[in-house]
Amino acid sequence: MKKTLLVIALLATSYLLFGSFDFFPENPCNIADRSYSHIDFPGLTYELNIDNTLLQLDDINMFQEGHRLTDAEKATLSKDDFDVNFNYKATLLDFGHKNWNFALKSMAFANVEILDNTYTKLVVYGNDTNIPYSSHTGEGSEAFSFWKATFNYAYPHGLNLGMIPGLFPADSTSAFGEYLRDMTLYFGANINFNYSMLYASIDESIQNFGSMPEKLYYYYNAHFKYTDEHSVGRLTPSLGFGMKARIFEGYWHASIDDLFMQLNYKNLGGGWYERIYRNDLLYFEEGYKAFYETILEDDSTRVKNRYVKIKPSVSVGMEYTFFQKLNVMAKYINEQYSYKNGFSFGVDYQLACVPMQAVMGYDENIFYEFKTGLIFNGFEWMLGGTFYHGFFRYGKGIGINSMIRFKF
């Protein structure tokens, strides 16, 4: 009976390592010793994250009707620019058999400056007269999307350093040397095909305004690019590699992905937008209009090529299993368009068919991630949530992710 229970526990742990609760899903060698086939359910397998640089979830209370701002709330509103970050990944197709896998995903990313804190300070504390103001709200904002098809293959057999002739002398008596020689290593690789879809950006933006004794004025000028009906995408490849080493009851992981990745958006629409308000008190003219607005956009402003270069994603870390069910993890990851970067530590535990996982990470800001769901031999369901910059009401962003997987 004890032997049967042990086998069941080991099977449950192996399923957890390969499934939705894998601590290192970016490592292509994780499927090297996978013993089943799978297909993910499209539409319900996704990840969505959104956060901002200014407001916590609890700060929404200050915008209630009739609420009078306190000095602390005024300081909160005006201490930083209001930027919004967004990313979305949806699985369109994901299936595999043992040591190979194919996935097709739709991805979208955005980083948008909504409001320069110059304006917030003016609203909260008022403006000075006879002083010119200048800001660059929106400058550098960018949003783009693409499809990513990934073919992943992992060598199905464990290797060891003892297979390299001459690396370990035959007469060596070092226990550590023998351990290194016999340590099991797994290797994997993936090739990605990335197709650029939609793109929009504000490359330049400037606003000059002021309240002078003789006039009020506001000048706004912006240079933009965007995908229109004449724009086309381009297919570009990228590569990834990974390895893991068996260390007692755990694994050490290292992987790199998105090598040589560069998205190319061709024949984008582009132009200049200008808006002027000038109320001059020195004279009056019949038919004078204080507002002036124009958009310069023609064939000469189109953009032949817009390249988005993606830096290689790097991940290293270790996971270890205690008492056959309790897994702990330490990890460092640097992925250009992910919110879950930096150092992270996690733990997961499976109670019968219910897994529970918690991860805390820190880079520029702290994040907390929680996952739960159901795991059976032929079916897996995962639902997760993430809080960015803080926990629950103190968070400045939230994320949700879900996965439904059939195994056979």
Coordinates of N, CA and C in Angstrom, one line a residue, residues 178-378:
E178 N 32.9 12.3 -9.2 CA 32.1 11.2 -9.6 C 30.6 11.7 -9.8
Y179 N 30.2 12.6 -8.8 CA 28.8 13.1 -8.9 C 28.7 13.9 -10.1
L180 N 29.6 14.8 -10.4 CA 29.5 15.6 -11.6 C 29.5 14.8 -12.9
R181 N 30.3 13.7 -12.9 CA 30.4 12.8 -14.0 C 29.1 12.2 -14.3
D182 N 28.4 11.8 -13.3 CA 27.1 11.0 -13.5 C 25.9 11.9 -13.4
M183 N 26.0 13.2 -13.2 CA 24.9 14.1 -13.1 C 24.1 14.1 -14.5
T184 N 22.8 13.9 -14.4 CA 21.9 13.8 -15.6 C 21.6 15.2 -16.2
L185 N 21.9 15.4 -17.5 CA 21.6 16.6 -18.1 C 20.6 16.5 -19.2
Y186 N 19.8 17.5 -19.4 CA 18.8 17.5 -20.5 C 18.9 18.7 -21.3
F187 N 18.7 18.6 -22.6 CA 18.9 19.7 -23.5 C 17.7 19.8 -24.4
G188 N 17.4 21.1 -24.8 CA 16.3 21.3 -25.7 C 16.5 22.6 -26.5
A189 N 15.7 22.8 -27.5 CA 15.8 24.0 -28.4 C 14.5 24.3 -29.0
N190 N 14.3 25.5 -29.4 CA 13.1 25.9 -30.1 C 13.4 26.9 -31.2
I191 N 12.6 26.9 -32.2 CA 12.7 27.9 -33.3 C 11.3 28.6 -33.3
N192 N 11.4 29.9 -33.4 CA 10.2 30.7 -33.4 C 10.0 31.4 -34.7
F193 N 8.8 31.5 -35.2 CA 8.5 32.3 -36.4 C 7.5 33.4 -35.9
N194 N 7.9 34.7 -36.0 CA 7.2 35.8 -35.5 C 6.6 36.6 -36.7
Y195 N 5.3 36.9 -36.7 CA 4.7 37.7 -37.8 C 4.1 38.9 -37.2
S196 N 4.6 40.1 -37.6 CA 4.2 41.4 -37.1 C 2.8 41.7 -37.6
M197 N 1.9 42.2 -36.7 CA 0.5 42.5 -37.0 C 0.2 44.0 -37.0
L198 N 0.0 44.5 -35.8 CA -0.4 45.9 -35.6 C 0.6 46.7 -34.9
Y199 N 0.7 48.0 -35.2 CA 1.7 48.9 -34.6 C 1.1 50.3 -34.5
A200 N 1.5 51.0 -33.4 CA 1.2 52.4 -33.2 C 2.2 53.0 -32.3
S201 N 2.6 54.3 -32.5 CA 3.5 54.9 -31.6 C 3.4 56.4 -31.8
I202 N 3.8 57.1 -30.7 CA 4.0 58.6 -30.8 C 5.5 58.9 -30.5
D203 N 6.2 59.2 -31.6 CA 7.6 59.4 -31.5 C 8.0 60.7 -30.9
E204 N 7.3 61.8 -31.2 CA 7.5 63.1 -30.7 C 6.2 63.7 -30.2
S205 N 6.3 64.4 -29.1 CA 5.1 65.1 -28.6 C 5.6 66.3 -27.7
I206 N 5.0 67.4 -28.0 CA 5.4 68.6 -27.2 C 4.2 69.5 -27.0
Q207 N 4.0 70.0 -25.8 CA 3.0 70.9 -25.5 C 3.6 72.2 -24.8
N208 N 3.3 73.3 -25.3 CA 3.7 74.6 -24.7 C 2.5 75.4 -24.4
F209 N 2.4 75.9 -23.2 CA 1.2 76.6 -22.8 C 1.5 77.6 -21.6
G210 N 0.6 78.5 -21.4 CA 0.8 79.5 -20.4 C -0.3 80.5 -20.3
S211 N -0.4 81.2 -19.2 CA -1.3 82.3 -19.0 C -0.5 83.6 -18.8
M212 N -0.4 84.4 -19.9 CA 0.4 85.6 -19.9 C -0.6 86.8 -19.7
P213 N 0.0 87.9 -19.3 CA -0.9 89.1 -19.1 C -1.7 89.5 -20.3
E214 N -1.1 89.2 -21.5 CA -1.8 89.7 -22.8 C -2.4 88.6 -23.5
K215 N -2.2 87.3 -23.1 CA -2.8 86.2 -23.9 C -2.8 84.9 -23.1
L216 N -3.7 84.0 -23.6 CA -3.6 82.6 -23.1 C -3.3 81.8 -24.4
Y217 N -2.4 80.8 -24.2 CA -2.0 80.0 -25.4 C -1.8 78.6 -25.0
Y218 N -2.0 77.7 -26.0 CA -1.7 76.3 -25.8 C -1.3 75.7 -27.2
Y219 N -0.1 75.2 -27.3 CA 0.3 74.6 -28.6 C 0.6 73.1 -28.4
Y220 N 0.1 72.3 -29.3 CA 0.3 70.9 -29.2 C 0.7 70.4 -30.5
N221 N 1.8 69.6 -30.5 CA 2.4 69.0 -31.7 C 2.8 67.6 -31.5
A222 N 2.5 66.7 -32.4 CA 2.8 65.3 -32.2 C 3.1 64.6 -33.5
H223 N 4.1 63.7 -33.5 CA 4.4 62.9 -34.7 C 4.1 61.4 -34.4
F224 N 3.3 60.8 -35.2 CA 2.7 59.5 -34.9 C 2.9 58.5 -36.1
K225 N 2.9 57.2 -35.8 CA 2.9 56.1 -36.7 C 1.9 55.1 -36.4
Y226 N 1.3 54.5 -37.4 CA 0.3 53.5 -37.1 C 0.0 52.6 -38.2
T227 N -0.5 51.4 -38.0 CA -0.9 50.4 -39.0 C -2.2 50.8 -39.6
D228 N -2.3 50.9 -41.0 CA -3.5 51.1 -41.6 C -3.8 50.0 -42.7
E229 N -4.7 50.2 -43.6 CA -5.1 49.2 -44.5 C -4.0 48.9 -45.6
H230 N -3.0 49.8 -45.7 CA -2.0 49.6 -46.7 C -0.7 49.0 -46.0
S231 N -0.7 48.8 -44.7 CA 0.5 48.3 -44.0 C 0.5 46.8 -44.1
V232 N 1.7 46.2 -44.1 CA 1.8 44.8 -44.1 C 2.8 44.3 -43.1
G233 N 2.7 43.1 -42.7 CA 3.6 42.5 -41.7 C 4.7 41.7 -42.4
R234 N 5.6 41.1 -41.6 CA 6.7 40.4 -42.1 C 7.0 39.2 -41.2
L235 N 7.4 38.1 -41.7 CA 7.7 36.9 -40.9 C 9.2 36.9 -40.6
T236 N 9.6 36.8 -39.3 CA 11.0 36.8 -38.9 C 11.2 35.7 -38.0
P237 N 12.4 35.0 -38.0 CA 12.7 33.9 -37.1 C 13.5 34.3 -35.9
S238 N 13.4 33.5 -34.9 CA 14.3 33.6 -33.7 C 14.5 32.2 -33.1
L239 N 15.5 32.1 -32.2 CA 15.9 30.8 -31.7 C 15.9 30.9 -30.1
G240 N 15.9 29.7 -29.6 CA 16.0 29.5 -28.1 C 16.6 28.2 -27.8
F241 N 17.4 28.2 -26.6 CA 18.0 27.0 -26.2 C 17.9 26.9 -24.7
G242 N 17.9 25.6 -24.2 CA 17.8 25.4 -22.7 C 18.4 24.1 -22.3
M243 N 18.7 24.1 -21.0 CA 19.3 22.9 -20.4 C 18.8 22.8 -18.9
K244 N 18.8 21.6 -18.4 CA 18.6 21.5 -17.0 C 19.4 20.3 -16.5
A245 N 19.9 20.4 -15.2 CA 20.7 19.3 -14.6 C 20.0 18.8 -13.4
R246 N 20.0 17.5 -13.3 CA 19.4 16.8 -12.1 C 20.3 17.0 -10.9
I247 N 19.9 17.6 -9.8 CA 20.7 17.7 -8.6 C 19.9 17.2 -7.5
F248 N 20.2 16.0 -7.0 CA 19.5 15.2 -6.0 C 18.0 15.2 -6.3
E249 N 17.2 15.8 -5.5 CA 15.7 15.8 -5.8 C 15.2 17.1 -6.4
G250 N 16.1 17.7 -7.2 CA 15.7 18.9 -7.9 C 16.4 19.1 -9.2
Y251 N 16.3 20.3 -9.8 CA 16.9 20.6 -11.1 C 17.4 22.0 -11.1
W252 N 18.5 22.2 -11.8 CA 19.1 23.5 -12.0 C 18.8 23.8 -13.5
H253 N 18.2 25.0 -13.8 CA 17.7 25.4 -15.1 C 18.5 26.6 -15.7
A254 N 18.7 26.6 -17.0 CA 19.3 27.7 -17.7 C 18.7 27.7 -19.1
S255 N 18.2 28.9 -19.5 CA 17.7 29.0 -20.9 C 17.8 30.4 -21.4
I256 N 17.8 30.4 -22.8 CA 17.8 31.7 -23.5 C 16.9 31.6 -24.7
D257 N 16.1 32.7 -25.0 CA 15.1 32.6 -26.0 C 15.1 33.9 -26.8
D258 N 14.4 34.0 -27.9 CA 14.3 35.2 -28.7 C 15.6 35.7 -29.2
L259 N 16.6 34.8 -29.5 CA 17.8 35.2 -30.1 C 17.5 35.7 -31.5
F260 N 18.1 36.8 -31.9 CA 18.0 37.4 -33.3 C 16.5 37.8 -33.6
M261 N 15.7 38.1 -32.6 CA 14.3 38.4 -32.8 C 14.2 39.9 -33.1
Q262 N 13.5 40.2 -34.2 CA 13.3 41.6 -34.7 C 12.0 41.6 -35.5
L263 N 11.0 42.4 -35.0 CA 9.7 42.5 -35.7 C 9.9 43.7 -36.7
N264 N 9.3 43.5 -37.9 CA 9.3 44.4 -38.9 C 7.9 44.8 -39.4
Y265 N 7.5 46.1 -39.2 CA 6.2 46.6 -39.6 C 6.5 47.5 -40.8
K266 N 5.9 47.1 -41.9 CA 6.2 47.8 -43.2 C 5.0 48.7 -43.7
N267 N 5.4 49.8 -44.3 CA 4.5 50.7 -44.9 C 3.5 51.3 -44.0
L268 N 3.9 51.8 -42.8 CA 3.0 52.3 -41.8 C 2.5 53.7 -42.2
G269 N 1.3 54.0 -41.8 CA 0.8 55.3 -41.9 C 1.5 56.2 -40.9
G270 N 1.7 57.5 -41.3 CA 2.4 58.4 -40.4 C 2.0 59.8 -40.6
G271 N 2.3 60.7 -39.7 CA 1.9 62.1 -40.0 C 2.2 62.9 -38.7
W272 N 1.8 64.2 -38.8 CA 1.9 65.2 -37.8 C 0.6 65.8 -37.4
Y273 N 0.3 65.9 -36.1 CA -0.9 66.5 -35.6 C -0.6 67.8 -34.9
E274 N -1.3 68.8 -35.2 CA -1.0 70.1 -34.6 C -2.4 70.8 -34.1
R275 N -2.3 71.2 -32.9 CA -3.5 71.9 -32.4 C -3.0 73.2 -31.6
I276 N -3.7 74.3 -31.9 CA -3.3 75.6 -31.3 C -4.5 76.3 -30.7
Y277 N -4.3 76.8 -29.5 CA -5.3 77.7 -28.9 C -4.6 78.9 -28.5
R278 N -5.1 80.1 -29.0 CA -4.5 81.4 -28.7 C -5.6 82.4 -28.6
N279 N -5.7 82.9 -27.4 CA -6.7 83.9 -27.1 C -6.0 85.2 -26.8
D280 N -5.7 86.0 -27.8 CA -4.9 87.2 -27.7 C -5.8 88.4 -27.3
L281 N -5.5 89.1 -26.2 CA -6.4 90.1 -25.6 C -6.0 91.5 -26.2
L282 N -4.9 91.6 -27.0 CA -4.5 92.9 -27.4 C -5.3 93.4 -28.6
Y283 N -6.0 92.6 -29.3 CA -6.8 93.0 -30.4 C -7.9 92.0 -30.7
F284 N -8.9 92.5 -31.4 CA -10.0 91.6 -31.8 C -10.2 91.7 -33.3
E285 N -10.4 90.6 -34.0 CA -10.6 90.6 -35.4 C -11.9 89.9 -35.7
E286 N -12.6 90.4 -36.7 CA -13.9 89.7 -37.0 C -13.6 88.3 -37.6
G287 N -14.3 87.4 -37.0 CA -14.2 86.0 -37.5 C -13.0 85.3 -36.9
Y288 N -12.3 85.9 -35.9 CA -11.2 85.3 -35.2 C -11.5 84.0 -34.5
K289 N -10.7 83.0 -34.7 CA -11.0 81.7 -34.0 C -9.8 81.4 -33.1
A290 N -10.1 81.1 -31.9 CA -9.0 80.8 -30.9 C -8.4 79.4 -31.1
F291 N -9.2 78.5 -31.7 CA -8.7 77.2 -31.9 C -8.3 77.0 -33.4
Y292 N -7.2 76.2 -33.5 CA -6.7 75.8 -34.9 C -6.2 74.4 -34.8
E293 N -6.7 73.6 -35.7 CA -6.3 72.1 -35.6 C -6.0 71.6 -37.1
T294 N -5.0 70.9 -37.2 CA -4.6 70.3 -38.5 C -3.9 69.0 -38.4
I295 N -4.0 68.2 -39.4 CA -3.3 66.9 -39.5 C -2.6 66.8 -40.8
L296 N -1.3 66.7 -40.8 CA -0.5 66.5 -42.0 C -0.3 65.0 -42.2
E297 N -0.9 64.5 -43.2 CA -0.7 63.0 -43.5 C -1.0 62.8 -45.0
D298 N 0.1 62.3 -45.6 CA 0.0 62.0 -47.1 C 1.1 60.9 -47.3
D299 N 1.3 60.6 -48.6 CA 2.2 59.6 -49.0 C 3.6 59.9 -48.5
S300 N 4.0 61.2 -48.5 CA 5.3 61.5 -48.1 C 5.6 61.3 -46.6
T301 N 4.6 61.1 -45.8 CA 4.8 60.9 -44.3 C 4.7 59.4 -44.0
R302 N 4.5 58.5 -45.0 CA 4.4 57.1 -44.6 C 5.8 56.6 -44.2
V303 N 5.8 55.5 -43.4 CA 7.0 54.9 -42.9 C 7.3 53.6 -43.6
K304 N 8.4 53.5 -44.3 CA 8.7 52.3 -45.1 C 8.9 51.1 -44.2
N305 N 9.7 51.2 -43.1 CA 10.0 50.1 -42.2 C 10.1 50.6 -40.8
R306 N 9.4 49.9 -39.9 CA 9.6 50.2 -38.5 C 10.0 48.9 -37.8
Y307 N 11.2 48.9 -37.2 CA 11.7 47.7 -36.6 C 11.6 47.8 -35.0
V308 N 11.1 46.7 -34.5 CA 11.1 46.6 -33.0 C 12.0 45.4 -32.6
K309 N 13.1 45.8 -32.0 CA 14.1 44.8 -31.6 C 13.8 44.3 -30.2
I310 N 13.8 43.0 -30.1 CA 13.5 42.3 -28.9 C 14.8 41.7 -28.3
K311 N 15.2 42.1 -27.1 CA 16.4 41.6 -26.5 C 16.2 40.1 -26.1
P312 N 17.3 39.3 -26.1 CA 17.1 37.9 -25.8 C 16.6 37.8 -24.3
S313 N 15.7 36.8 -24.1 CA 15.2 36.5 -22.8 C 16.1 35.5 -22.1
V314 N 16.5 35.7 -20.9 CA 17.5 34.9 -20.2 C 16.8 34.4 -18.9
S315 N 16.9 33.1 -18.5 CA 16.4 32.6 -17.3 C 17.3 31.6 -16.7
V316 N 17.6 31.7 -15.4 CA 18.4 30.8 -14.7 C 17.8 30.6 -13.3
G317 N 17.9 29.4 -12.8 CA 17.3 29.1 -11.4 C 17.3 27.7 -11.0
M318 N 16.8 27.4 -9.9 CA 16.8 26.0 -9.4 C 15.4 25.7 -8.7
E319 N 15.0 24.5 -8.8 CA 13.8 24.0 -8.1 C 14.2 22.7 -7.3
Y320 N 13.5 22.5 -6.2 CA 13.9 21.4 -5.4 C 12.6 20.9 -4.7
T321 N 12.5 19.5 -4.6 CA 11.3 18.9 -4.1 C 11.6 18.3 -2.7
F322 N 10.8 18.7 -1.7 CA 10.9 18.2 -0.4 C 9.7 17.3 -0.1
F323 N 9.9 16.2 0.6 CA 8.8 15.4 1.0 C 7.9 14.9 -0.2
Q324 N 8.5 14.9 -1.4 CA 7.8 14.4 -2.6 C 6.7 15.2 -3.1
K325 N 6.2 16.2 -2.4 CA 5.1 17.1 -2.9 C 5.4 18.5 -2.7
L326 N 6.3 19.0 -1.9 CA 6.5 20.4 -1.6 C 7.7 20.8 -2.5
N327 N 7.4 21.7 -3.5 CA 8.4 22.2 -4.4 C 8.8 23.6 -4.1
V328 N 10.1 24.0 -4.1 CA 10.5 25.3 -3.8 C 11.3 25.8 -5.0
M329 N 11.4 27.1 -5.3 CA 12.0 27.6 -6.5 C 12.7 28.9 -6.2
A330 N 13.9 29.1 -6.8 CA 14.6 30.4 -6.8 C 15.0 30.6 -8.3
K331 N 14.8 31.9 -8.7 CA 14.9 32.1 -10.2 C 15.2 33.6 -10.5
Y332 N 16.0 33.7 -11.5 CA 16.2 35.1 -12.1 C 15.8 35.0 -13.6
I333 N 15.0 36.0 -14.0 CA 14.6 36.0 -15.4 C 14.6 37.5 -15.9
N334 N 15.1 37.7 -17.1 CA 15.0 39.0 -17.7 C 14.4 38.9 -19.1
E335 N 13.2 39.2 -19.2 CA 12.4 39.2 -20.5 C 11.9 40.6 -20.8
Q336 N 12.2 41.1 -21.9 CA 11.9 42.5 -22.2 C 10.5 43.0 -22.0
Y337 N 9.5 42.2 -22.4 CA 8.1 42.6 -22.3 C 7.3 41.8 -21.3
S338 N 8.0 41.4 -20.3 CA 7.3 40.7 -19.2 C 7.3 41.5 -17.9
Y339 N 6.2 41.4 -17.1 CA 6.2 42.2 -15.8 C 6.8 41.3 -14.7
K340 N 7.1 40.0 -15.0 CA 7.6 39.2 -13.9 C 9.0 38.9 -14.1
N341 N 9.8 40.0 -14.1 CA 11.2 40.0 -14.3 C 11.9 40.0 -12.9
G342 N 13.3 39.8 -13.0 CA 14.1 39.9 -11.8 C 14.1 38.6 -11.0
F343 N 14.4 38.8 -9.7 CA 14.6 37.6 -8.8 C 13.2 37.2 -8.3
S344 N 12.9 35.9 -8.2 CA 11.7 35.5 -7.6 C 11.9 34.2 -6.8
F345 N 11.0 34.0 -5.9 CA 11.0 32.8 -5.0 C 9.6 32.2 -5.0
G346 N 9.5 30.9 -5.1 CA 8.2 30.3 -5.1 C 8.1 29.0 -4.4
V347 N 6.9 28.6 -4.1 CA 6.6 27.3 -3.4 C 5.3 26.8 -4.0
D348 N 5.2 25.5 -4.2 CA 3.9 24.9 -4.5 C 3.7 23.6 -3.8
Y349 N 2.5 23.2 -3.6 CA 2.1 22.0 -2.9 C 0.8 21.5 -3.5
Q350 N 0.7 20.2 -3.6 CA -0.4 19.6 -4.2 C -1.2 18.7 -3.2
L351 N -2.4 19.1 -2.9 CA -3.3 18.5 -1.9 C -4.3 17.7 -2.7
A352 N -4.1 16.3 -2.8 CA -4.9 15.5 -3.6 C -4.8 16.0 -5.1
C353 N -6.0 16.4 -5.7 CA -5.9 16.9 -7.1 C -5.9 18.4 -7.2
V354 N -5.7 19.1 -6.0 CA -5.7 20.5 -6.0 C -4.3 21.1 -5.8
P355 N -3.7 21.7 -6.8 CA -2.4 22.3 -6.6 C -2.5 23.7 -6.1
M356 N -1.5 24.1 -5.4 CA -1.5 25.5 -4.9 C -0.1 26.0 -5.1
Q357 N 0.1 27.2 -5.7 CA 1.4 27.8 -6.0 C 1.4 29.2 -5.6
A358 N 2.5 29.7 -5.0 CA 2.7 31.1 -4.7 C 4.1 31.5 -5.1
V359 N 4.2 32.7 -5.7 CA 5.5 33.2 -6.1 C 5.6 34.7 -5.7
M360 N 6.7 35.1 -5.2 CA 7.0 36.5 -4.9 C 8.3 36.9 -5.7
G361 N 8.2 38.0 -6.4 CA 9.4 38.4 -7.2 C 9.6 39.9 -7.1
Y362 N 10.9 40.3 -7.4 CA 11.2 41.7 -7.3 C 12.2 42.0 -8.4
D363 N 12.0 43.1 -9.1 CA 12.9 43.7 -10.0 C 12.9 45.2 -9.7
E364 N 12.3 46.0 -10.5 CA 12.1 47.4 -10.2 C 10.9 47.5 -9.2
N365 N 10.0 46.6 -9.3 CA 8.8 46.6 -8.4 C 8.5 45.2 -8.0
I366 N 7.8 45.0 -6.9 CA 7.6 43.7 -6.3 C 6.3 43.2 -7.0
F367 N 6.2 41.8 -7.1 CA 4.9 41.2 -7.5 C 4.6 40.0 -6.8
Y368 N 3.3 39.6 -6.7 CA 2.9 38.4 -6.0 C 2.0 37.6 -6.9
E369 N 2.3 36.4 -7.1 CA 1.5 35.6 -8.0 C 0.9 34.3 -7.3
F370 N -0.3 34.0 -7.6 CA -1.0 32.9 -7.0 C -1.7 32.0 -8.0
K371 N -1.6 30.7 -7.9 CA -2.2 29.8 -8.9 C -2.9 28.7 -8.1
T372 N -4.0 28.2 -8.7 CA -4.6 27.0 -8.2 C -5.4 26.4 -9.3
G373 N -6.1 25.3 -9.1 CA -6.8 24.6 -10.2 C -7.0 23.2 -9.8
L374 N -7.0 22.3 -10.9 CA -7.2 20.9 -10.7 C -6.3 20.2 -11.6
I375 N -5.7 19.0 -11.1 CA -4.9 18.2 -11.9 C -5.3 16.7 -11.8
F376 N -5.6 16.2 -13.0 CA -5.9 14.7 -13.1 C -5.0 14.1 -14.1
N377 N -5.1 12.8 -14.3 CA -4.2 12.2 -15.3 C -4.5 12.7 -16.7
G378 N -5.7 13.0 -17.0 CA -6.1 13.3 -18.4 C -6.6 14.8 -18.5

